[in-house]
Amino acid sequence: MDYRDRILIDPNIPFGKPIVRGTRITVGAVHSYLAGGMSEDDILKDFPQLCRDDIRACLGFAAERERRVASVPAS
């Protein structure tokens, strides 16, 4: 699955933060829920407009962004 099919960045929607397409739920919010201990099932119960592939797309987006971050050489 390509996260770009599910994640949208539009300067007119939540201040240009990446969101799950068709919602106003930000990628960052999904990451915060997961980091806070919510399971995918918990998130899907609280946000029925999401599907499991949306959550995975948020993770894929974060992984891609992490790959793009420049490494800091050891001093």
CSV table of N, CA, C and O in Angstrom, one decimal:
chain,number,residue,atom,x,y,z
A,1,MET,N,0.8,-1.2,0.0
A,1,MET,CA,0.0,0.0,0.0
A,1,MET,C,0.9,1.2,0.0
A,1,MET,O,1.9,1.3,0.7
A,2,ASP,N,0.5,2.2,-0.8
A,2,ASP,CA,1.2,3.5,-0.8
A,2,ASP,C,0.5,4.5,0.0
A,2,ASP,O,-0.7,4.8,-0.2
A,3,TYR,N,1.2,5.0,1.1
A,3,TYR,CA,0.5,5.9,2.0
A,3,TYR,C,0.0,7.2,1.3
A,3,TYR,O,-0.9,7.8,1.7
A,4,ARG,N,0.6,7.5,0.1
A,4,ARG,CA,0.2,8.8,-0.6
A,4,ARG,C,-1.2,8.7,-1.1
A,4,ARG,O,-1.8,9.7,-1.4
A,5,ASP,N,-1.7,7.5,-1.2
A,5,ASP,CA,-3.1,7.4,-1.6
A,5,ASP,C,-4.1,7.8,-0.5
A,5,ASP,O,-5.3,8.1,-0.8
A,6,ARG,N,-3.6,7.8,0.7
A,6,ARG,CA,-4.5,8.0,1.9
A,6,ARG,C,-4.2,9.3,2.7
A,6,ARG,O,-5.0,9.7,3.5
A,7,ILE,N,-3.0,9.8,2.5
A,7,ILE,CA,-2.5,11.0,3.3
A,7,ILE,C,-2.5,12.2,2.4
A,7,ILE,O,-2.1,12.2,1.3
A,8,LEU,N,-3.1,13.3,2.9
A,8,LEU,CA,-3.2,14.5,2.1
A,8,LEU,C,-2.6,15.7,2.9
A,8,LEU,O,-2.7,15.8,4.1
A,9,ILE,N,-1.9,16.5,2.2
A,9,ILE,CA,-1.3,17.7,2.7
A,9,ILE,C,-1.9,18.9,1.9
A,9,ILE,O,-1.6,19.0,0.7
A,10,ASP,N,-2.8,19.7,2.5
A,10,ASP,CA,-3.4,20.8,1.9
A,10,ASP,C,-3.3,22.0,2.8
A,10,ASP,O,-3.7,21.9,4.0
A,11,PRO,N,-2.7,23.1,2.3
A,11,PRO,CA,-2.6,24.3,3.2
A,11,PRO,C,-3.9,24.8,3.8
A,11,PRO,O,-3.9,25.5,4.8
A,12,ASN,N,-5.0,24.5,3.2
A,12,ASN,CA,-6.3,25.0,3.6
A,12,ASN,C,-7.0,24.1,4.6
A,12,ASN,O,-8.0,24.4,5.1
A,13,ILE,N,-6.4,22.9,4.9
A,13,ILE,CA,-7.0,22.0,5.8
A,13,ILE,C,-6.0,21.8,7.0
A,13,ILE,O,-4.9,21.5,6.7
A,14,PRO,N,-6.5,21.8,8.2
A,14,PRO,CA,-5.7,21.9,9.4
A,14,PRO,C,-4.3,22.5,9.3
A,14,PRO,O,-3.3,21.8,9.6
A,15,PHE,N,-4.3,23.7,8.8
A,15,PHE,CA,-3.0,24.5,8.7
A,15,PHE,C,-1.9,23.7,7.9
A,15,PHE,O,-0.8,23.9,8.2
A,16,GLY,N,-2.3,22.9,7.0
A,16,GLY,CA,-1.3,22.2,6.1
A,16,GLY,C,-0.7,21.0,6.8
A,16,GLY,O,0.2,20.4,6.2
A,17,LYS,N,-1.2,20.6,7.9
A,17,LYS,CA,-0.7,19.4,8.5
A,17,LYS,C,-1.2,18.2,7.7
A,17,LYS,O,-2.3,18.2,7.2
A,18,PRO,N,-0.4,17.1,7.7
A,18,PRO,CA,-0.9,15.9,6.9
A,18,PRO,C,-2.1,15.3,7.7
A,18,PRO,O,-2.1,15.2,8.9
A,19,ILE,N,-3.1,15.0,6.9
A,19,ILE,CA,-4.3,14.4,7.4
A,19,ILE,C,-4.6,13.1,6.6
A,19,ILE,O,-4.1,12.9,5.5
A,20,VAL,N,-5.5,12.3,7.2
A,20,VAL,CA,-6.1,11.2,6.5
A,20,VAL,C,-7.1,11.7,5.5
A,20,VAL,O,-8.0,12.4,5.9
A,21,ARG,N,-6.9,11.4,4.3
A,21,ARG,CA,-7.8,11.9,3.2
A,21,ARG,C,-9.3,11.6,3.6
A,21,ARG,O,-9.6,10.6,4.0
A,22,GLY,N,-10.1,12.7,3.4
A,22,GLY,CA,-11.5,12.5,3.6
A,22,GLY,C,-11.9,12.8,5.0
A,22,GLY,O,-13.1,12.6,5.4
A,23,THR,N,-10.9,13.1,5.9
A,23,THR,CA,-11.2,13.4,7.3
A,23,THR,C,-10.5,14.7,7.7
A,23,THR,O,-9.7,15.2,6.8
A,24,ARG,N,-10.6,15.1,8.9
A,24,ARG,CA,-9.8,16.2,9.4
A,24,ARG,C,-8.9,15.6,10.5
A,24,ARG,O,-8.3,16.3,11.3
A,25,ILE,N,-8.7,14.3,10.5
A,25,ILE,CA,-7.8,13.6,11.5
A,25,ILE,C,-6.4,13.7,11.0
A,25,ILE,O,-6.0,13.2,9.9
A,26,THR,N,-5.5,14.3,11.8
A,26,THR,CA,-4.1,14.5,11.4
A,26,THR,C,-3.3,13.2,11.7
A,26,THR,O,-3.6,12.4,12.5
A,27,VAL,N,-2.3,13.1,10.9
A,27,VAL,CA,-1.3,11.9,11.0
A,27,VAL,C,-0.7,12.0,12.4
A,27,VAL,O,-0.6,11.0,13.1
A,28,GLY,N,-0.4,13.2,12.9
A,28,GLY,CA,0.2,13.4,14.2
A,28,GLY,C,-0.8,12.9,15.3
A,28,GLY,O,-0.3,12.3,16.3
A,29,ALA,N,-2.1,13.1,15.1
A,29,ALA,CA,-3.0,12.6,16.1
A,29,ALA,C,-3.0,11.1,16.2
A,29,ALA,O,-3.0,10.5,17.3
A,30,VAL,N,-3.0,10.5,15.1
A,30,VAL,CA,-3.0,9.0,15.0
A,30,VAL,C,-1.7,8.5,15.7
A,30,VAL,O,-1.8,7.6,16.5
A,31,HIS,N,-0.6,9.1,15.4
A,31,HIS,CA,0.7,8.7,16.1
A,31,HIS,C,0.6,8.9,17.6
A,31,HIS,O,1.0,8.1,18.3
A,32,SER,N,0.0,10.0,18.0
A,32,SER,CA,-0.1,10.3,19.4
A,32,SER,C,-1.0,9.2,20.1
A,32,SER,O,-0.7,8.8,21.2
A,33,TYR,N,-2.1,8.8,19.5
A,33,TYR,CA,-2.9,7.8,20.1
A,33,TYR,C,-2.2,6.5,20.2
A,33,TYR,O,-2.3,5.8,21.2
A,34,LEU,N,-1.5,6.1,19.1
A,34,LEU,CA,-0.7,4.9,19.2
A,34,LEU,C,0.4,5.0,20.3
A,34,LEU,O,0.6,4.0,21.0
A,35,ALA,N,1.1,6.1,20.3
A,35,ALA,CA,2.2,6.3,21.3
A,35,ALA,C,1.6,6.3,22.7
A,35,ALA,O,2.3,5.8,23.7
A,36,GLY,N,0.4,6.7,22.9
A,36,GLY,CA,-0.2,6.7,24.2
A,36,GLY,C,-0.8,5.4,24.6
A,36,GLY,O,-1.3,5.3,25.7
A,37,GLY,N,-0.6,4.4,23.8
A,37,GLY,CA,-1.1,3.0,24.2
A,37,GLY,C,-2.4,2.6,23.5
A,37,GLY,O,-2.8,1.4,23.8
A,38,MET,N,-3.0,3.4,22.7
A,38,MET,CA,-4.2,2.9,22.1
A,38,MET,C,-3.9,1.9,21.1
A,38,MET,O,-2.9,2.0,20.3
A,39,SER,N,-4.7,0.9,21.0
A,39,SER,CA,-4.5,-0.2,19.9
A,39,SER,C,-5.2,0.3,18.7
A,39,SER,O,-6.0,1.3,18.7
A,40,GLU,N,-4.9,-0.3,17.6
A,40,GLU,CA,-5.6,0.0,16.3
A,40,GLU,C,-7.1,-0.2,16.5
A,40,GLU,O,-7.9,0.7,16.0
A,41,ASP,N,-7.5,-1.2,17.2
A,41,ASP,CA,-8.9,-1.4,17.4
A,41,ASP,C,-9.6,-0.3,18.2
A,41,ASP,O,-10.7,0.1,17.9
A,42,ASP,N,-8.9,0.2,19.2
A,42,ASP,CA,-9.4,1.3,20.0
A,42,ASP,C,-9.6,2.5,19.1
A,42,ASP,O,-10.6,3.2,19.2
A,43,ILE,N,-8.6,2.8,18.3
A,43,ILE,CA,-8.7,4.0,17.4
A,43,ILE,C,-9.8,3.8,16.4
A,43,ILE,O,-10.6,4.8,16.2
A,44,LEU,N,-10.0,2.7,15.9
A,44,LEU,CA,-11.1,2.4,14.9
A,44,LEU,C,-12.5,2.5,15.6
A,44,LEU,O,-13.4,3.0,15.0
A,45,LYS,N,-12.6,2.2,16.9
A,45,LYS,CA,-13.8,2.3,17.6
A,45,LYS,C,-14.1,3.8,17.8
A,45,LYS,O,-15.3,4.2,17.7
A,46,ASP,N,-13.1,4.6,18.2
A,46,ASP,CA,-13.3,6.0,18.5
A,46,ASP,C,-13.5,6.8,17.2
A,46,ASP,O,-14.1,7.9,17.3
A,47,PHE,N,-12.9,6.4,16.1
A,47,PHE,CA,-12.9,7.1,14.9
A,47,PHE,C,-13.4,6.2,13.8
A,47,PHE,O,-12.6,5.7,13.0
A,48,PRO,N,-14.7,6.0,13.7
A,48,PRO,CA,-15.2,5.0,12.7
A,48,PRO,C,-15.0,5.4,11.3
A,48,PRO,O,-15.1,4.6,10.4
A,49,GLN,N,-14.6,6.7,11.0
A,49,GLN,CA,-14.4,7.1,9.7
A,49,GLN,C,-13.0,6.6,9.2
A,49,GLN,O,-12.7,6.7,8.0
A,50,LEU,N,-12.2,6.1,10.1
A,50,LEU,CA,-10.9,5.5,9.7
A,50,LEU,C,-11.0,4.0,9.5
A,50,LEU,O,-11.9,3.4,10.0
A,51,CYS,N,-10.1,3.5,8.7
A,51,CYS,CA,-10.0,2.1,8.5
A,51,CYS,C,-8.5,1.7,8.9
A,51,CYS,O,-7.7,2.5,9.0
A,52,ARG,N,-8.3,0.4,9.0
A,52,ARG,CA,-7.0,-0.1,9.4
A,52,ARG,C,-5.9,0.4,8.4
A,52,ARG,O,-4.8,0.8,8.8
A,53,ASP,N,-6.2,0.5,7.1
A,53,ASP,CA,-5.2,0.9,6.1
A,53,ASP,C,-4.9,2.4,6.3
A,53,ASP,O,-3.8,2.8,6.0
A,54,ASP,N,-5.8,3.2,6.9
A,54,ASP,CA,-5.5,4.6,7.2
A,54,ASP,C,-4.5,4.7,8.3
A,54,ASP,O,-3.5,5.5,8.2
A,55,ILE,N,-4.6,3.9,9.3
A,55,ILE,CA,-3.6,3.9,10.4
A,55,ILE,C,-2.3,3.4,9.9
A,55,ILE,O,-1.2,4.1,10.2
A,56,ARG,N,-2.3,2.4,9.0
A,56,ARG,CA,-1.0,2.0,8.5
A,56,ARG,C,-0.4,3.0,7.5
A,56,ARG,O,0.8,3.1,7.5
A,57,ALA,N,-1.2,3.8,6.8
A,57,ALA,CA,-0.7,4.8,6.0
A,57,ALA,C,0.0,5.9,6.8
A,57,ALA,O,1.0,6.5,6.4
A,58,CYS,N,-0.6,6.2,8.0
A,58,CYS,CA,0.0,7.2,8.9
A,58,CYS,C,1.4,6.7,9.3
A,58,CYS,O,2.3,7.5,9.4
A,59,LEU,N,1.5,5.4,9.6
A,59,LEU,CA,2.8,4.9,10.0
A,59,LEU,C,3.8,4.9,8.9
A,59,LEU,O,4.9,5.2,9.0
A,60,GLY,N,3.3,4.6,7.7
A,60,GLY,CA,4.1,4.7,6.5
A,60,GLY,C,4.6,6.1,6.2
A,60,GLY,O,5.8,6.3,5.8
A,61,PHE,N,3.7,7.0,6.4
A,61,PHE,CA,4.1,8.4,6.2
A,61,PHE,C,5.3,8.8,7.2
A,61,PHE,O,6.2,9.4,6.8
A,62,ALA,N,5.1,8.4,8.4
A,62,ALA,CA,6.1,8.7,9.4
A,62,ALA,C,7.5,8.0,9.1
A,62,ALA,O,8.5,8.6,9.2
A,63,ALA,N,7.4,6.8,8.6
A,63,ALA,CA,8.6,6.0,8.3
A,63,ALA,C,9.3,6.7,7.1
A,63,ALA,O,10.5,6.9,7.1
A,64,GLU,N,8.6,7.2,6.1
A,64,GLU,CA,9.2,7.9,5.0
A,64,GLU,C,9.8,9.2,5.4
A,64,GLU,O,10.9,9.5,5.0
A,65,ARG,N,9.1,9.9,6.3
A,65,ARG,CA,9.7,11.2,6.8
A,65,ARG,C,11.0,10.9,7.6
A,65,ARG,O,11.9,11.7,7.4
A,66,GLU,N,11.0,9.9,8.3
A,66,GLU,CA,12.2,9.5,9.1
A,66,GLU,C,13.3,9.2,8.2
A,66,GLU,O,14.5,9.6,8.5
A,67,ARG,N,13.1,8.5,7.1
A,67,ARG,CA,14.1,8.2,6.2
A,67,ARG,C,14.7,9.4,5.5
A,67,ARG,O,15.9,9.4,5.2
A,68,ARG,N,13.9,10.4,5.4
A,68,ARG,CA,14.4,11.7,4.8
A,68,ARG,C,15.2,12.6,5.7
A,68,ARG,O,15.9,13.5,5.2
A,69,VAL,N,15.1,12.4,7.0
A,69,VAL,CA,15.8,13.2,8.0
A,69,VAL,C,17.3,12.9,7.8
A,69,VAL,O,17.7,11.7,7.8
A,70,ALA,N,18.1,13.9,7.7
A,70,ALA,CA,19.5,13.8,7.5
A,70,ALA,C,20.1,13.2,8.8
A,70,ALA,O,19.8,13.6,9.9
A,71,SER,N,21.0,12.3,8.7
A,71,SER,CA,21.8,11.7,9.8
A,71,SER,C,22.8,12.8,10.3
A,71,SER,O,23.4,13.5,9.5
A,72,VAL,N,22.9,12.8,11.6
A,72,VAL,CA,23.9,13.7,12.1
A,72,VAL,C,25.2,12.9,12.4
A,72,VAL,O,25.2,11.9,13.1
A,73,PRO,N,26.3,13.2,11.8
A,73,PRO,CA,27.5,12.4,11.9
A,73,PRO,C,28.0,12.5,13.4
A,73,PRO,O,27.9,13.6,14.1
A,74,ALA,N,28.6,11.4,13.9
A,74,ALA,CA,29.1,11.4,15.2
A,74,ALA,C,30.3,12.3,15.3
A,74,ALA,O,31.1,12.5,14.4
A,75,SER,N,30.5,13.0,16.4
A,75,SER,CA,31.6,13.9,16.6
A,75,SER,C,32.8,13.3,17.2
A,75,SER,O,32.8,12.3,17.8
